[in-house]
Amino acid sequence: MLHRGTIAIALLAIFVTNTTYANDFDIQFSGFASLTLSYTDDSDIGFASSYSNENEAGFSATRDSILGGQANISLAKKWDSVFQVVIQDHAFKSFDNFLELAFIRYRPTRHWAIRAGRLNSDLYLLSEYPYAGYAYLWVRPPHSYYSFANIAGNFDGVDVEYSKAINDGFLRLKLAYGSSTAKLQAYNDDFFIDFDNLTTLSATYTQDAWTMRFSLSRSDFGNYKQSSLREFIAALDSVPQSIWPQAQSISNKFNTKGNSIEYAAFGATYDNNNWLIQSELGVSESDWIVAPSVISGYISAGYRVDDAIFYAGFSAAKNRHDVVKVNNPVFLPGTPDQVSVPIQQLAVATQAAAGITNVHQYSINVGVKWHFSDRLVFKAQLDRFDIKPQGAGLWSLSDPSDANKGNKVHILSLNASMVF
């Protein structure tokens, strides 16, 4: 696997460089943490801040709580390395799933930088600090936009960065290539999916109070591990084409082979005097029905009053294409029940599966962030989510029939975030 190779290269380079330039070696440790108490008012709908985390309903002290540690290692005049581990409520718990960053960086000149290892994807405005709650406004990054971003938040590979001061601003261009494996759980079963040939181009420009970022990304869906999905695809493949011609095309949509995803995003931040305004818009195009094509975005505005920032925001996410309409199988007269009934049941299950990942929701939030000290902030936030019928793809439903109706969920969160 590519990620094992790049991390091994990073570790080897650290050893070699440290041995050669021992006098230049320096290491600094830092950390961050967020403790969040939250409550959702619908016991049948589980909420998670990202696809990677556990879905919970009611009171919770774990779904948005995070503990992170980072080591910044200076190796030589032009070499350094970063390691970061973030402990959070992932559904699949392993060290590899908690290791966010592990890379070595070489700066041949002040304008160029090359990194290899486990890297942040640089697709979003918060790509460099998505878990450091102290650094951003909300209790959690906007759910409609960042819930999927978590599984693409890092990758294993290489990137090349060029940066330069232009007029009164600063431009940074980055090209990256690698792979990633999302390690999730679905229906109490491990669900792994590989993202192969992940290629990203991003541009960030900062001038005075403005920061703007544009990014493009493309990836092939690779191998997956999920027993129920594999069995479902096999069942579709076994249906005779004369009975249900659509079965094969639907099977291809659920299979990762030959499918890919493309993503484009634009974000901007305005931070000047008392006002802090931030917005991002993302558009994906995907051949894989499990990760459908979505348009998502948010806008948030905050106003400073002494040591507090009062804020409000709106976010939305919606599928860009209609849910696949499953045609009914056609049986010849006299077809035995032992043949027709299982295929009819499979068609019903297929229609439900085609809609379960569909996304269509809107949300508003209000909150306050209070800077208690240079290292500690407190936050309180109230969210209201309006989930449209067949639009609960970012939620966990205890009753599958709830997917066919609209739902409204409120979340109250109290948070303490710190750096150390």
Coordinates of C-alpha atoms in Angstrom, one line a residue:
M1 CA 0.0 0.0 0.0
L2 CA 1.2 3.5 -0.8
H3 CA 0.5 4.9 2.6
R4 CA 2.8 2.4 4.3
G5 CA 5.5 3.2 1.9
T6 CA 5.4 6.9 2.3
I7 CA 5.2 6.8 6.1
A8 CA 8.2 4.4 6.1
I9 CA 10.1 6.8 3.8
A10 CA 9.3 9.6 6.2
L11 CA 10.6 7.7 9.2
L12 CA 13.7 6.6 7.4
A13 CA 14.5 10.1 6.2
I14 CA 14.0 11.4 9.8
F15 CA 16.5 8.8 11.1
V16 CA 19.1 9.5 8.4
T17 CA 18.8 13.3 8.6
N18 CA 18.9 13.2 12.4
T19 CA 22.1 11.1 12.3
T20 CA 23.7 13.4 9.8
Y21 CA 22.7 16.7 11.3
A22 CA 22.4 16.0 14.9
N23 CA 23.3 19.5 15.9
D24 CA 20.3 20.9 14.1
F25 CA 17.8 18.6 15.7
D26 CA 15.0 20.2 17.7
I27 CA 11.6 18.9 18.7
Q28 CA 8.6 20.8 20.0
F29 CA 5.3 19.3 21.3
S30 CA 1.9 20.9 21.3
G31 CA -1.6 19.8 21.8
F32 CA -5.3 20.7 21.6
A33 CA -8.5 19.4 23.1
S34 CA -12.2 20.0 22.9
L35 CA -14.8 18.7 25.5
T36 CA -18.3 19.0 24.2
L37 CA -21.6 18.1 25.9
S38 CA -24.5 17.9 23.4
Y39 CA -28.1 16.9 23.2
T40 CA -30.3 16.0 20.2
D41 CA -34.1 16.0 20.6
D42 CA -34.9 13.0 18.3
S43 CA -34.1 9.7 19.8
D44 CA -34.7 7.8 16.5
I45 CA -32.1 9.8 14.5
G46 CA -28.4 9.4 15.3
F47 CA -26.1 12.4 14.7
A48 CA -22.3 12.3 14.0
S49 CA -20.1 15.3 13.1
S50 CA -18.5 13.1 10.4
Y51 CA -19.0 9.9 8.5
S52 CA -16.1 8.4 10.5
N53 CA -17.6 8.9 13.9
E54 CA -20.2 7.1 16.0
N55 CA -23.8 8.1 15.5
E56 CA -25.6 8.9 18.7
A57 CA -28.9 10.3 19.8
G58 CA -29.8 12.2 23.0
F59 CA -27.1 13.3 25.4
S60 CA -23.5 12.7 24.5
A61 CA -20.1 13.7 25.9
T62 CA -18.1 11.9 23.2
R63 CA -19.4 12.7 19.7
D64 CA -17.7 16.1 19.4
S65 CA -14.9 15.7 22.0
I66 CA -11.3 15.5 20.8
L67 CA -7.8 15.2 22.1
G68 CA -4.9 15.8 19.8
G69 CA -1.1 15.9 20.1
Q70 CA 1.5 17.1 17.6
A71 CA 5.3 16.9 17.3
N72 CA 7.1 19.4 15.1
I73 CA 10.6 18.2 14.5
S74 CA 13.4 20.4 13.0
L75 CA 15.9 18.0 11.4
A76 CA 18.3 20.2 9.5
K77 CA 18.5 23.6 7.8
K78 CA 16.0 22.7 5.1
W79 CA 14.3 19.6 6.6
D80 CA 11.5 19.2 9.1
S81 CA 8.8 16.8 10.0
V82 CA 5.3 16.8 11.7
F83 CA 3.4 14.0 13.5
Q84 CA -0.1 14.5 14.7
V85 CA -2.5 12.0 16.5
V86 CA -6.1 12.9 17.1
I87 CA -8.2 10.8 19.4
Q88 CA -12.0 11.1 18.7
D89 CA -15.1 9.0 18.6
H90 CA -14.3 7.0 15.4
A91 CA -16.6 4.1 14.7
F92 CA -13.5 2.1 13.7
K93 CA -10.9 2.4 16.3
S94 CA -7.2 1.8 15.4
F95 CA -4.0 3.7 15.6
D96 CA -3.9 4.2 11.8
N97 CA -7.3 5.8 12.0
F98 CA -6.2 8.2 14.7
L99 CA -2.9 9.1 12.9
E100 CA -3.7 12.4 11.1
L101 CA -0.3 13.6 10.0
A102 CA 3.1 11.9 9.6
F103 CA 5.3 13.6 7.0
I104 CA 8.7 14.9 6.2
R105 CA 9.2 18.2 4.5
Y106 CA 12.1 19.6 2.4
R107 CA 12.4 23.3 1.5
P108 CA 15.0 23.7 -1.2
T109 CA 14.2 27.5 -1.4
R110 CA 12.0 29.9 0.4
H111 CA 9.4 29.5 -2.3
W112 CA 9.2 25.7 -2.7
A113 CA 8.3 22.9 -0.3
I114 CA 8.0 19.2 -0.9
R115 CA 6.3 16.8 1.6
A116 CA 6.0 13.0 1.7
G117 CA 4.0 10.8 4.1
R118 CA 0.5 11.3 5.6
L119 CA -0.6 14.8 4.6
N120 CA -3.7 17.0 5.0
S121 CA -5.7 17.2 1.8
D122 CA -5.8 21.0 1.5
L123 CA -9.3 20.9 0.0
Y124 CA -11.0 23.1 2.5
L125 CA -10.5 26.4 4.4
L126 CA -10.1 24.3 7.6
S127 CA -7.8 21.7 6.1
E128 CA -4.8 22.7 8.3
Y129 CA -6.7 22.7 11.6
P130 CA -10.1 20.9 11.3
Y131 CA -9.9 19.4 14.8
A132 CA -8.4 22.4 16.7
G133 CA -11.7 23.9 18.0
Y134 CA -9.9 26.8 19.6
A135 CA -9.0 28.1 16.1
Y136 CA -12.5 28.3 14.5
L137 CA -15.8 29.9 15.4
W138 CA -18.2 27.0 15.9
V139 CA -18.6 24.0 18.2
R140 CA -18.0 21.8 15.1
P141 CA -17.3 22.6 11.5
P142 CA -20.6 23.0 9.5
H143 CA -22.2 19.6 9.3
S144 CA -23.7 19.8 5.8
Y145 CA -20.2 20.7 4.4
Y146 CA -17.6 19.0 6.6
S147 CA -19.3 15.7 7.6
F148 CA -17.9 14.0 4.4
A149 CA -14.7 16.0 4.4
N150 CA -13.4 14.1 7.4
I151 CA -12.9 10.9 5.4
A152 CA -10.9 12.8 2.8
G153 CA -9.1 15.0 5.3
N154 CA -5.8 13.3 4.8
F155 CA -4.0 11.0 2.4
D156 CA -0.8 9.1 2.0
G157 CA 1.5 10.4 -0.8
V158 CA 3.4 13.5 -1.8
D159 CA 2.7 17.2 -2.5
V160 CA 4.6 20.1 -3.9
E161 CA 3.9 23.7 -2.8
Y162 CA 4.9 27.0 -4.3
S163 CA 4.4 30.2 -2.4
K164 CA 5.2 33.8 -3.2
A165 CA 4.2 37.3 -2.1
I166 CA 2.3 39.1 -4.8
N167 CA 1.6 42.8 -4.4
D168 CA 0.2 43.2 -0.9
G169 CA -1.0 39.5 -0.7
F170 CA 0.4 36.0 -0.4
L171 CA -0.2 33.2 -3.0
R172 CA 0.2 29.5 -2.3
L173 CA -0.2 26.8 -5.0
K174 CA -0.2 23.1 -4.2
L175 CA -0.2 19.9 -6.3
A176 CA -0.7 16.6 -4.5
Y177 CA -0.9 12.9 -5.4
G178 CA -1.6 9.8 -3.3
S179 CA -4.2 7.5 -1.9
S180 CA -6.4 7.1 1.1
T181 CA -8.5 4.5 2.9
A182 CA -11.6 5.5 4.7
K183 CA -12.2 3.2 7.6
L184 CA -15.8 3.4 8.7
Q185 CA -18.6 1.2 10.0
A186 CA -22.1 0.7 8.5
Y187 CA -24.8 -1.4 10.0
N188 CA -22.5 -2.8 12.7
D189 CA -20.0 -4.0 10.1
D190 CA -16.6 -2.6 9.1
F191 CA -16.7 -0.6 5.9
F192 CA -13.4 0.2 4.3
I193 CA -13.1 2.0 0.9
D194 CA -9.9 2.9 -1.0
F195 CA -9.5 6.2 -2.8
D196 CA -6.8 5.6 -5.5
N197 CA -4.9 8.0 -7.7
L198 CA -6.1 10.9 -5.6
T199 CA -4.9 14.1 -7.3
T200 CA -5.5 17.6 -5.9
L201 CA -4.7 21.1 -7.1
S202 CA -5.3 24.0 -4.7
A203 CA -4.7 27.7 -4.7
T204 CA -4.9 30.0 -1.7
Y205 CA -4.5 33.8 -1.7
T206 CA -4.4 36.0 1.4
Q207 CA -4.6 39.8 1.4
D208 CA -5.3 42.0 4.3
A209 CA -8.6 40.7 5.8
W210 CA -9.3 38.3 3.0
T211 CA -8.4 34.6 2.5
M212 CA -9.6 32.8 -0.6
R213 CA -9.1 29.2 -1.5
F214 CA -10.0 27.2 -4.7
S215 CA -9.4 23.5 -5.1
L216 CA -9.9 20.7 -7.6
S217 CA -9.7 17.0 -6.8
R218 CA -10.2 13.7 -8.5
S219 CA -10.0 10.1 -7.3
D220 CA -10.8 6.6 -8.4
F221 CA -12.8 4.4 -6.0
G222 CA -10.7 1.3 -5.3
N223 CA -11.3 -1.9 -3.3
Y224 CA -13.8 -2.0 -0.6
K225 CA -14.5 -4.2 2.4
Q226 CA -18.1 -4.6 3.5
S227 CA -19.7 -8.1 3.5
S228 CA -23.3 -7.0 3.2
L229 CA -22.5 -4.7 0.2
R230 CA -20.6 -7.5 -1.5
E231 CA -23.5 -9.9 -1.0
F232 CA -26.0 -7.4 -2.3
I233 CA -24.0 -6.8 -5.5
A234 CA -23.6 -10.6 -6.0
A235 CA -27.4 -11.0 -5.6
L236 CA -28.0 -8.3 -8.3
D237 CA -25.5 -10.0 -10.6
S238 CA -27.3 -13.4 -10.3
V239 CA -30.7 -12.1 -11.5
P240 CA -31.4 -13.1 -15.1
Q241 CA -31.5 -10.2 -17.5
S242 CA -34.7 -11.4 -19.1
I243 CA -36.5 -11.0 -15.7
W244 CA -34.9 -7.7 -14.5
P245 CA -32.7 -6.0 -17.2
Q246 CA -32.0 -3.1 -14.8
A247 CA -30.3 -5.3 -12.2
Q248 CA -26.9 -5.2 -13.9
S249 CA -26.7 -1.5 -14.4
I250 CA -27.7 -1.0 -10.7
S251 CA -25.0 -3.5 -9.7
N252 CA -22.4 -1.4 -11.6
K253 CA -23.5 1.7 -9.7
F254 CA -23.0 0.0 -6.3
N255 CA -19.7 -1.5 -7.3
T256 CA -16.6 0.6 -7.0
K257 CA -14.8 -0.9 -10.0
G258 CA -14.4 1.7 -12.7
N259 CA -16.1 4.5 -10.7
S260 CA -14.6 7.8 -9.7
I261 CA -15.3 11.1 -7.9
E262 CA -14.5 14.6 -8.8
Y263 CA -14.7 17.6 -6.5
A264 CA -14.4 21.4 -6.8
A265 CA -14.6 23.9 -3.9
F266 CA -14.3 27.6 -3.3
G267 CA -14.1 29.3 0.1
A268 CA -13.5 32.8 1.4
T269 CA -13.0 34.4 4.8
Y270 CA -13.2 38.0 5.8
D271 CA -11.8 38.8 9.2
N272 CA -11.6 42.6 10.0
N273 CA -12.2 44.5 13.1
N274 CA -15.4 43.3 14.7
W275 CA -16.6 41.1 11.8
L276 CA -15.7 37.5 10.9
I277 CA -17.5 36.1 7.8
Q278 CA -16.7 32.8 6.2
S279 CA -18.3 30.8 3.4
E280 CA -17.5 27.7 1.3
L281 CA -19.2 26.0 -1.6
G282 CA -18.4 22.5 -2.8
V283 CA -19.6 20.4 -5.8
S284 CA -18.9 16.7 -6.3
E285 CA -19.6 14.4 -9.3
S286 CA -19.5 10.7 -8.5
D287 CA -20.3 7.5 -10.4
W288 CA -20.6 5.5 -7.2
I289 CA -24.2 5.6 -5.7
V290 CA -22.9 5.1 -2.2
A291 CA -21.2 8.5 -2.4
P292 CA -23.6 10.4 -4.6
S293 CA -23.0 13.7 -6.4
V294 CA -23.7 16.5 -4.0
I295 CA -23.7 20.3 -3.8
S296 CA -23.1 21.7 -0.4
G297 CA -22.2 25.0 1.2
Y298 CA -22.5 27.3 4.2
I299 CA -22.2 31.0 5.2
S300 CA -21.4 32.1 8.7
A301 CA -21.1 35.6 10.2
G302 CA -19.8 36.6 13.6
Y303 CA -19.5 39.9 15.4
R304 CA -17.0 40.6 18.2
V305 CA -18.1 42.2 21.5
D306 CA -15.2 42.5 23.9
D307 CA -13.9 38.9 24.5
A308 CA -17.0 37.3 22.9
I309 CA -18.0 36.6 19.3
F310 CA -21.7 36.1 18.6
Y311 CA -22.4 34.2 15.4
A312 CA -25.1 32.8 13.2
G313 CA -25.0 30.6 10.1
F314 CA -26.8 28.7 7.4
S315 CA -25.7 25.5 5.6
A316 CA -27.2 23.2 3.1
A317 CA -26.5 20.0 1.2
K318 CA -28.4 18.4 -1.7
N319 CA -28.0 15.6 -4.2
R320 CA -27.3 17.0 -7.7
H321 CA -29.1 14.1 -9.4
D322 CA -32.4 12.3 -8.8
V323 CA -32.5 9.1 -6.8
V324 CA -32.3 6.0 -9.1
K325 CA -35.8 4.8 -9.9
V326 CA -35.9 1.0 -9.7
N327 CA -38.1 -0.7 -12.3
N328 CA -40.1 -3.7 -11.3
P329 CA -38.9 -7.1 -12.4
V330 CA -41.1 -8.8 -15.0
F331 CA -42.0 -12.5 -14.6
L332 CA -43.4 -14.9 -17.2
P333 CA -46.7 -16.5 -16.2
G334 CA -46.1 -19.6 -14.1
T335 CA -42.8 -18.4 -12.6
P336 CA -42.5 -20.3 -9.3
D337 CA -42.7 -18.3 -6.1
Q338 CA -39.3 -19.5 -5.0
V339 CA -37.9 -17.6 -8.0
S340 CA -40.2 -14.5 -8.1
V341 CA -40.5 -13.7 -4.4
P342 CA -36.7 -13.3 -3.7
I343 CA -36.2 -11.1 -6.8
Q344 CA -39.2 -8.9 -5.8
Q345 CA -37.8 -8.6 -2.3
L346 CA -34.4 -7.7 -3.8
A347 CA -36.0 -5.0 -6.0
V348 CA -37.7 -3.4 -2.9
A349 CA -34.4 -3.5 -1.0
T350 CA -32.6 -2.0 -3.9
Q351 CA -34.9 1.0 -4.0
A352 CA -34.4 1.5 -0.3
A353 CA -30.6 1.2 -0.7
A354 CA -30.6 3.7 -3.6
G355 CA -32.2 6.3 -1.4
I356 CA -30.6 5.8 1.9
T357 CA -27.4 7.7 1.0
N358 CA -29.4 10.6 -0.6
V359 CA -28.6 14.0 1.0
H360 CA -31.1 16.9 1.2
Q361 CA -30.9 19.0 4.3
Y362 CA -30.8 22.6 5.5
S363 CA -29.7 24.0 8.9
I364 CA -29.3 27.2 10.8
N365 CA -27.3 27.8 13.9
V366 CA -26.7 30.5 16.5
G367 CA -23.9 30.6 19.1
V368 CA -21.3 32.5 21.1
K369 CA -17.6 31.9 21.5
W370 CA -16.0 33.4 24.6
H371 CA -12.2 33.9 24.8
F372 CA -11.5 33.1 28.4
S373 CA -7.8 33.2 28.0
D374 CA -5.0 32.9 25.4
R375 CA -5.4 29.1 25.5
L376 CA -9.0 28.4 26.4
V377 CA -12.3 29.3 24.8
F378 CA -15.9 28.4 25.7
K379 CA -18.7 28.0 23.2
A380 CA -22.5 27.5 23.2
Q381 CA -24.4 26.6 20.1
L382 CA -27.9 25.7 19.0
D383 CA -28.5 24.0 15.6
R384 CA -31.8 23.3 13.9
F385 CA -31.7 20.8 11.0
D386 CA -34.5 20.4 8.4
I387 CA -34.0 17.0 6.8
K388 CA -36.1 16.5 3.7
P389 CA -37.8 13.2 2.7
Q390 CA -35.2 10.8 1.3
G391 CA -32.5 13.2 2.3
A392 CA -31.1 11.8 5.6
G393 CA -27.8 10.5 4.1
L394 CA -25.7 12.2 6.7
W395 CA -27.7 10.7 9.6
S396 CA -28.4 7.3 11.1
L397 CA -32.0 6.3 11.2
S398 CA -33.1 3.6 13.7
D399 CA -36.3 3.1 11.7
P400 CA -35.6 2.9 7.9
S401 CA -39.1 4.1 7.1
D402 CA -38.1 7.6 8.5
A403 CA -36.1 8.1 5.3
N404 CA -39.3 8.6 3.4
K405 CA -40.5 11.5 5.6
G406 CA -39.1 14.9 6.6
N407 CA -37.5 15.2 10.0
K408 CA -36.5 18.2 12.1
V409 CA -33.7 17.8 14.7
H410 CA -32.3 20.3 17.2
I411 CA -28.9 20.0 18.8
L412 CA -27.7 22.0 21.8
S413 CA -24.0 22.0 22.5
L414 CA -21.7 23.3 25.2
N415 CA -18.0 23.3 24.5
A416 CA -14.6 24.0 26.0
S417 CA -11.6 24.1 23.6
M418 CA -8.0 24.6 24.5
V419 CA -4.5 24.5 23.1
F420 CA -1.4 23.6 25.1

